[in-house]
Coordinates of C-alpha atoms in Angstrom, one line a residue:
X640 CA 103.2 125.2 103.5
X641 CA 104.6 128.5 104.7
X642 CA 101.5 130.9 104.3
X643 CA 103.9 133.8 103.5
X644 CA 105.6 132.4 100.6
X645 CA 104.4 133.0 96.8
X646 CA 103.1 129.4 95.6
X647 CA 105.5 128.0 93.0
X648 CA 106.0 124.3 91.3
X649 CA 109.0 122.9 90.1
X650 CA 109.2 123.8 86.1
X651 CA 111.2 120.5 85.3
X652 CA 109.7 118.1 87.6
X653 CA 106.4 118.5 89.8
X654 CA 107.8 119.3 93.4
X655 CA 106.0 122.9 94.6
X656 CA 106.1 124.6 97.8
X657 CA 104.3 122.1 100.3
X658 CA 107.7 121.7 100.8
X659 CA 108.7 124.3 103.4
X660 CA 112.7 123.6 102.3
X661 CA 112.0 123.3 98.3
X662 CA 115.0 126.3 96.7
X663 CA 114.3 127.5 93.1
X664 CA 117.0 128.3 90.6
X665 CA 117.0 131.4 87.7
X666 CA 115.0 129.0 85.8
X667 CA 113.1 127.8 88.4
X668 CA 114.1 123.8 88.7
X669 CA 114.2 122.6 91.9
X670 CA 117.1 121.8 94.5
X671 CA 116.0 117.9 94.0
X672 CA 116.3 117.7 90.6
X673 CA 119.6 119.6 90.6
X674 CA 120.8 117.1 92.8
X675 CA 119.7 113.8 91.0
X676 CA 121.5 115.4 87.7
X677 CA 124.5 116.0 90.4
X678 CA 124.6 113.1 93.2
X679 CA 122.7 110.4 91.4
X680 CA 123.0 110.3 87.7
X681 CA 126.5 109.9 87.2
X682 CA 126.8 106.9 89.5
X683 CA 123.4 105.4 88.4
X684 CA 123.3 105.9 84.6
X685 CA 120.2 104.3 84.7
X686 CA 121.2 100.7 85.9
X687 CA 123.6 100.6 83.3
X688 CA 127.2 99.4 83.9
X689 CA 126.6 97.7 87.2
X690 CA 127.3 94.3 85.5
X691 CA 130.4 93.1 87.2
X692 CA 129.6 95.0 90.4
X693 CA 125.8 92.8 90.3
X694 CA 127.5 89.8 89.4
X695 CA 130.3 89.7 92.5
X696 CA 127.1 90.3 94.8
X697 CA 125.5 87.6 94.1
X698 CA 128.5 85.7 94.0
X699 CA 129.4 86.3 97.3
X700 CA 125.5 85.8 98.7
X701 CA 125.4 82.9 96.9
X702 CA 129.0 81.7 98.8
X703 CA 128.1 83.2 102.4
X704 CA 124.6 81.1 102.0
X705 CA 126.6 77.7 101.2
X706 CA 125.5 74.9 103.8
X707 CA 122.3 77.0 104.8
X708 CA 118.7 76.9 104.2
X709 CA 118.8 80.7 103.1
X710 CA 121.3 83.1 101.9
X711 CA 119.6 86.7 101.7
X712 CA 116.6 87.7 103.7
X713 CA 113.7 89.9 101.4
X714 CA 110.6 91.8 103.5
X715 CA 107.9 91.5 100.8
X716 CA 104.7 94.1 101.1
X717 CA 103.0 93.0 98.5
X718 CA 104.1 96.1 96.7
X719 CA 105.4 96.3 92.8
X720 CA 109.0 97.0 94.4
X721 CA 109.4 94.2 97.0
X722 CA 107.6 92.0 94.9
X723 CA 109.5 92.4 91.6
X724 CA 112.6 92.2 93.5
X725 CA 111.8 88.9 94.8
X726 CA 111.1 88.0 91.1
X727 CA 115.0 89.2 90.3
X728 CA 116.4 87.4 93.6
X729 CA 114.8 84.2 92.8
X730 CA 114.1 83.4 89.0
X731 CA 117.0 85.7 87.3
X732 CA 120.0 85.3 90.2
X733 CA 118.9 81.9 91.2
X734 CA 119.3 83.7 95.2
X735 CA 117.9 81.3 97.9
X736 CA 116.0 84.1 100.8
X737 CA 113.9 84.0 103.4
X738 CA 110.7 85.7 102.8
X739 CA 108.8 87.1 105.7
X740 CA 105.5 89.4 105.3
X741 CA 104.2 91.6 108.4
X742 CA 100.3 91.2 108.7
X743 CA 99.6 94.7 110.6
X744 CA 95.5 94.3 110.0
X745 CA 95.7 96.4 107.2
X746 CA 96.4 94.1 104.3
X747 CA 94.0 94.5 101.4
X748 CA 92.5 91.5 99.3
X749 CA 94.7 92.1 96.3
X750 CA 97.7 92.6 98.5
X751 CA 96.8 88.9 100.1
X752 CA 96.5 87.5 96.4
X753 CA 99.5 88.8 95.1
X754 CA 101.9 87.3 97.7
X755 CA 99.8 84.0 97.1
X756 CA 100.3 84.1 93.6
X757 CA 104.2 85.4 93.2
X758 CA 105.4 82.7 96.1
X759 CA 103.3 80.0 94.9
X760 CA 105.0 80.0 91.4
X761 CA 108.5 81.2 92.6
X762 CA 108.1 77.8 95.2
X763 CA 109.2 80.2 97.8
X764 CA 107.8 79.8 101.4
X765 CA 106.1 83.0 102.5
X766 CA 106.4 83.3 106.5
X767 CA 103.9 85.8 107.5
X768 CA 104.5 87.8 111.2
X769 CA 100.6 88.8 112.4
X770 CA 101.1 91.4 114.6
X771 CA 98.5 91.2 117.7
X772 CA 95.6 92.9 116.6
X773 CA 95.2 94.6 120.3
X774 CA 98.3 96.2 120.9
X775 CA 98.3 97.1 116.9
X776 CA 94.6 99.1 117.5
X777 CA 95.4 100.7 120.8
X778 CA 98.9 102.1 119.0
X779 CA 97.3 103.2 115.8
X780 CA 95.3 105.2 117.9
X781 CA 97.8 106.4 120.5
X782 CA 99.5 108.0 116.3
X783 CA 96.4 109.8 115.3
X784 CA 96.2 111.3 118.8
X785 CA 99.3 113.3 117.8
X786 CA 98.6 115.1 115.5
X787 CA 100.9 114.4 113.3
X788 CA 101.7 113.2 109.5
X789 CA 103.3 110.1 108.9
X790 CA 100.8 107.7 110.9
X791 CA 101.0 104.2 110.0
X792 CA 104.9 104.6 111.7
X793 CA 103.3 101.4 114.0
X794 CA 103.6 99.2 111.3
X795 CA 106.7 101.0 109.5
X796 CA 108.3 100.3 112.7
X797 CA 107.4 96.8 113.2
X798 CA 108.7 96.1 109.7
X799 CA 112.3 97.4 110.3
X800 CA 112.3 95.6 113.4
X801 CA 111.3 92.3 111.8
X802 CA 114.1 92.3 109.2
X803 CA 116.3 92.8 112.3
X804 CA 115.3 89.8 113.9
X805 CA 115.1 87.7 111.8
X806 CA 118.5 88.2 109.9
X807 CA 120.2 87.6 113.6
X808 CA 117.8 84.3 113.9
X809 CA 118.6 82.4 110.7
X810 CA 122.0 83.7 109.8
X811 CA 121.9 85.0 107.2
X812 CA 124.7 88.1 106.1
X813 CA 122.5 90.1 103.5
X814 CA 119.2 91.9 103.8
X815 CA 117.6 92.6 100.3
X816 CA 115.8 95.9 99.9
X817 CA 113.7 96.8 97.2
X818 CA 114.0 100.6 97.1
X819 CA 114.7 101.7 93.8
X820 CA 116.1 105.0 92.0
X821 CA 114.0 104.1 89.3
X822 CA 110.4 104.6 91.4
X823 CA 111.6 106.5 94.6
X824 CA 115.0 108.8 94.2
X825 CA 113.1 111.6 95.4
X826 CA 111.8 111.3 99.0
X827 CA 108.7 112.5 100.8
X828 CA 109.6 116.4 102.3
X829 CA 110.6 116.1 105.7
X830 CA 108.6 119.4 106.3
X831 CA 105.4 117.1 105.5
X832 CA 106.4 115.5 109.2
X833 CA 107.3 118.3 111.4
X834 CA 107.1 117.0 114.5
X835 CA 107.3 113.4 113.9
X836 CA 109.9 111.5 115.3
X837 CA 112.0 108.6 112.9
X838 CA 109.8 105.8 111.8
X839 CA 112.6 103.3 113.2
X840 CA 112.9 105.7 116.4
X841 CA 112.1 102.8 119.9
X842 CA 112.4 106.2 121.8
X843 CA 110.0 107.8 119.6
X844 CA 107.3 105.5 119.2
X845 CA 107.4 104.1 122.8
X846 CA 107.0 108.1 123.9
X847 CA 104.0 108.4 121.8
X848 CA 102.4 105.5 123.2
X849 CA 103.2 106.6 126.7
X850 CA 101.9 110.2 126.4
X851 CA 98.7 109.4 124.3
X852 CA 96.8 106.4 126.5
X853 CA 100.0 104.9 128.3
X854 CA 99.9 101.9 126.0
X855 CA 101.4 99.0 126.9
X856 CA 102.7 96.0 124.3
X857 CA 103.8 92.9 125.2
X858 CA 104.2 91.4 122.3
X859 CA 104.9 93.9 119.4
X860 CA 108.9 93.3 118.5
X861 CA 111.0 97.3 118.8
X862 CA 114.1 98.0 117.2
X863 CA 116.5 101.1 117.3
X864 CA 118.2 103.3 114.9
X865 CA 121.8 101.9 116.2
X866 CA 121.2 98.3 116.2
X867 CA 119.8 99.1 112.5
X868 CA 122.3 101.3 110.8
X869 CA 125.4 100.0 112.9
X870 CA 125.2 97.4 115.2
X871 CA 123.6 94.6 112.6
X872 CA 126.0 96.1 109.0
X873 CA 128.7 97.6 111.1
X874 CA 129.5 94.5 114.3
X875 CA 127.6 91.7 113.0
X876 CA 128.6 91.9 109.3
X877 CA 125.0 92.3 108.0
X878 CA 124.8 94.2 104.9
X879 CA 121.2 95.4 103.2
X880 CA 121.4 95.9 99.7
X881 CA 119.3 97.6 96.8
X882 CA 120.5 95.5 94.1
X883 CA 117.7 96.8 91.8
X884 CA 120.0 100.1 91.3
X885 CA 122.5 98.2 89.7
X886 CA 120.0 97.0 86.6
X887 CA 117.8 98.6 83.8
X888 CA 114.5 99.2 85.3
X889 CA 111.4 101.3 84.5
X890 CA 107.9 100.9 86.4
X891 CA 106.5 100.1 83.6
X892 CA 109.0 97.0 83.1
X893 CA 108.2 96.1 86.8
X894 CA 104.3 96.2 85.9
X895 CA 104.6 93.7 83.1
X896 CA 107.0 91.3 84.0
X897 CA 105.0 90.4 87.3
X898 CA 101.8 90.7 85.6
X899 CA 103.1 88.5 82.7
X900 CA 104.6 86.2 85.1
X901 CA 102.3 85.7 88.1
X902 CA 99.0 87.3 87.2
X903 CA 100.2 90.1 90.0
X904 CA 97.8 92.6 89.5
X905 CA 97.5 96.4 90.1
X906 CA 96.3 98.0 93.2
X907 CA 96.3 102.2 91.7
X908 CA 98.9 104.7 93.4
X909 CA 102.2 103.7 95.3
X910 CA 101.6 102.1 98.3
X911 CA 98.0 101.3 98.0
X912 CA 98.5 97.9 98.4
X913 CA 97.8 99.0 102.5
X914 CA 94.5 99.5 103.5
X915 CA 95.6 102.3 106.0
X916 CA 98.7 103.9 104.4
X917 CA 96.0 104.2 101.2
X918 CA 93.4 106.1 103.4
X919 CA 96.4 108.6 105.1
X920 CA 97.9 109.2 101.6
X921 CA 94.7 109.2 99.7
X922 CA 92.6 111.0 101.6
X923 CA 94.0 112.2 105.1
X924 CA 97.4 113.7 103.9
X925 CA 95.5 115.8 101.0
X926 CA 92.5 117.2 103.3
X927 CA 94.6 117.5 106.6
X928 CA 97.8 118.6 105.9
X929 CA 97.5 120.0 102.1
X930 CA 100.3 117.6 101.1
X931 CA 100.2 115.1 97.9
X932 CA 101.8 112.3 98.4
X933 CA 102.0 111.6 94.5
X934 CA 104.2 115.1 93.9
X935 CA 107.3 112.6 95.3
X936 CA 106.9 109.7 92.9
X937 CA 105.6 111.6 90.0
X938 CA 108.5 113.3 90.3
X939 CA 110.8 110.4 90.6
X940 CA 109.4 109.0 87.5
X941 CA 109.7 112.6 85.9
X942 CA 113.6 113.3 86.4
X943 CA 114.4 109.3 85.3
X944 CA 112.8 109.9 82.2
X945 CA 109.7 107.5 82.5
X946 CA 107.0 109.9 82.5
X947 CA 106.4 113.7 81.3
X948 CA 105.9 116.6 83.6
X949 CA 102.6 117.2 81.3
X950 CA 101.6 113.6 82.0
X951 CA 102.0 114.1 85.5
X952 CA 100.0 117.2 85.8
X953 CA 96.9 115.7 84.1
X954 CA 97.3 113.0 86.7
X955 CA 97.5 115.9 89.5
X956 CA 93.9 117.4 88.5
X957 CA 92.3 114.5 90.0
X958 CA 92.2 113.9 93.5
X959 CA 93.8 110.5 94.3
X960 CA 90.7 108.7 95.6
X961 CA 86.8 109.2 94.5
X962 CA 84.5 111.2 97.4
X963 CA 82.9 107.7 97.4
X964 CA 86.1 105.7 97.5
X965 CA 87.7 107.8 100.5
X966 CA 84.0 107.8 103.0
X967 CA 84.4 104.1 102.5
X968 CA 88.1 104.0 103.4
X969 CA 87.1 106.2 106.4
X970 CA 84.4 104.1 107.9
X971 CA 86.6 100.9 107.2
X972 CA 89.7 102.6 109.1
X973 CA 87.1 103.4 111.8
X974 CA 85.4 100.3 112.4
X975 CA 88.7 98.4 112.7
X976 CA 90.0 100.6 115.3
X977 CA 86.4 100.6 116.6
X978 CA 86.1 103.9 117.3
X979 CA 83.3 106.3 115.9
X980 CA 83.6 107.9 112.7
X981 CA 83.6 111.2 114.4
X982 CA 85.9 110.6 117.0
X983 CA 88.2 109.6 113.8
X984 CA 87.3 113.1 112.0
X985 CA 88.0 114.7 115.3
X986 CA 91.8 113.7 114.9
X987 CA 91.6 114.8 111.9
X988 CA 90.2 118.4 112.5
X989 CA 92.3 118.6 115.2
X990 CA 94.5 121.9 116.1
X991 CA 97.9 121.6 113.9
X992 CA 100.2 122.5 116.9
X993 CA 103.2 120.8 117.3
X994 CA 103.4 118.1 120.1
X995 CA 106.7 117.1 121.1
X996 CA 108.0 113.9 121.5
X997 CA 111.4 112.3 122.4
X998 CA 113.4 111.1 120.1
X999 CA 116.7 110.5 118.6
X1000 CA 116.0 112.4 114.9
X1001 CA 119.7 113.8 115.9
X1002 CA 121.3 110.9 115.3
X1003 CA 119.4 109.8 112.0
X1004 CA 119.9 112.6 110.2
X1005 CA 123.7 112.3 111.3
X1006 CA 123.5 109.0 110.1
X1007 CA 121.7 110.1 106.7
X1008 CA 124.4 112.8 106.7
X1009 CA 127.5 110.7 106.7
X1010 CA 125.9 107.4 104.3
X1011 CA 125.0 110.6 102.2
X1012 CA 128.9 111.5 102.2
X1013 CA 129.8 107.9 101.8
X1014 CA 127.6 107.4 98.7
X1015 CA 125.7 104.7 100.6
X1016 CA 121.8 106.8 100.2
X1017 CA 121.2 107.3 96.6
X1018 CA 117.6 109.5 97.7
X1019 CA 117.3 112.7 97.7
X1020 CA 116.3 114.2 100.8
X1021 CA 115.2 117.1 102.7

């Protein structure tokens, strides 16, 4: 946060000045929410009146999949989002996708048993990409050398280059993504991740790994910011869709259905199904950097009418993990990168200065810029 500037919080939703770019009206709502009421609402309306538009969709998956073993590819992390959309593709639009899961190391024991669970009743087969553990340690390393926020970009990275892959290897013409207005309209600050380069960035992450240990991988799979948001939707036809923006849906909802349906069970705050991203959000975000992760989707949940701004503040005043819970996240994060606990806190206490790596965040945020124009990103970002 910019030391020089007056602390201030969002008085509609709960978005403050850890966010370097945040602007403040007269009555002191934030530029995000006054763009959700502006850029978002109006086409969203909450899900509602996407009927037709849903129902040609799945029409045409269901046609481009005829003859084939699949007809939609869906990355599940074991997350409410993936997971109930996986529910919708399967039981409620009688969809036919290939399901694939990236085993980065860090997948926690409810994580493991909700996949189980979910694909077992939906008779879906779960194909399951385990990263080498090796190359996976050395880079995870190579990321907290930097300095930076936004650390588990290894596996973020892998992820996106998965769904690449294999939509080119079984043929199939739609990726299914699980992002949701409902849960995630408003994006983490991109003044959180000064220095960082695109999670989907080859140049970036390749740079990183050269200039912090000179790691080599041989078998970790790269993609690029082209071959994602042109080559594959632009040359080869492939389209990704977010199919839950076009019905009702309220967390809540999500939370019951799966529960009711598959015994999925909780795992606390968004994206704590991951043992690592729940360490850096829980704990290393907070004490490092000064930045809640939770301020995002509280707010999301705030501005779509889900939750009140009161509720999120009481849930605000507690720190998101126990002093107990985050020592034993640190020393499991250590011992699997087997490395000492201090030379993990020394990354941690390092100097804040800004390391520079190269990278093509240029041509993202051009790309950002013009799907923004297009109406094709319904997030809010800054």
């Amino acid at each position: 946060m910019n030391a020089d500037r007056q602390y201030q919080r969002c008085t509609r939703c709960v978005m403050d000045t850890t966010d370097r770019d945040i602007i403040f009206d007269e009555k002191g709502v934030c530029n995000r929410c006054r763009e959700y009421e502006d850029r978002i609402a109006p086409w969203w309306n909450h899900g509602h009146g996407h009927e037709q538009e849903l129902s040609k969709i799945i029409s045409d998956i269901k046609e481009s999949g005829k003859g084939k073993e699949y007809d939609c590819l869906i990355g599940l992390s074991g997350g409410l989002d993936s997971t109930f959309l996986l529910h919708m593709a399967v039981k409620e639009w009688g969809l036919r996708p290939f399901v694939f899961h990236v085993d980065a190391g860090w997948d926690l024991p409810v994580t493991v048993s909700n996949l189980n669970k979910v694909c077992s009743k939906l008779g879906v087969k779960l194909h399951t990409e385990i990263l080498d553990p090796e190359e996976m340690r050395q880079m995870q390393i190579a990321f907290f050398k930097t300095g930076h926020a936004a650390l588990d970009a290894p596996q973020d990275h892998a992820f996106i280059a998965m769904v690449d892959r294999f939509a080119k290897e079984i043929g199939v013409k739609y990726i299914l993504n699980g992002y949701n207005i409902a849960t995630e309209v408003v994006a983490n600050p991109a003044s959180w991740y000064v220095g960082a380069g695109p999670t989907g960035d080859k140049t970036y992450i390749k740079d990183v790994l050269k200039k912090n240990g000179n790691v080599k991988t041989h078998n970790y799979t790269y993609t690029t910011g082209f071959h994602h948001k042109f080559w594959l939707p632009y040359v080869k036809g492939i389209k990704t869709l977010q199919l839950l923006n076009l019905i009702p849906l309220t967390k809540k909802q999500m939370i019951q259905t799966l529960a009711d349906e598959y015994g999925y069970e909780q795992y606390g705050q968004k994206h704590f199904e991951d043992l690592l991203t729940k360490f850096l959000e829980g704990w290393w975000s907070p004490t490092r950097f000064g930045c809640d992760i939770r301020i995002a989707w509280l707010s999301s949940l705030i501005i779509t009418g889900q939750i009140t701004r009161d509720e999120a503040l009481k849930i605000l005043d507690n720190p998101p993990l126990s002093e107990e819970e985050s020592k034993q996240l640190f020393r499991q994060v250590a011992e699997r990168l087997k490395i000492s606990e201090e030379e993990l806190m020394s990354y941690h206490d390092m100097p804040h200065t800004i390391r520079k790596y190269k990278n093509n965040q240029w041509a993202f945020q051009l790309g950002i810029k013009l799907y923004t124009i297009l109406g094709l990103d319904k997030r809010i970002r800054k």
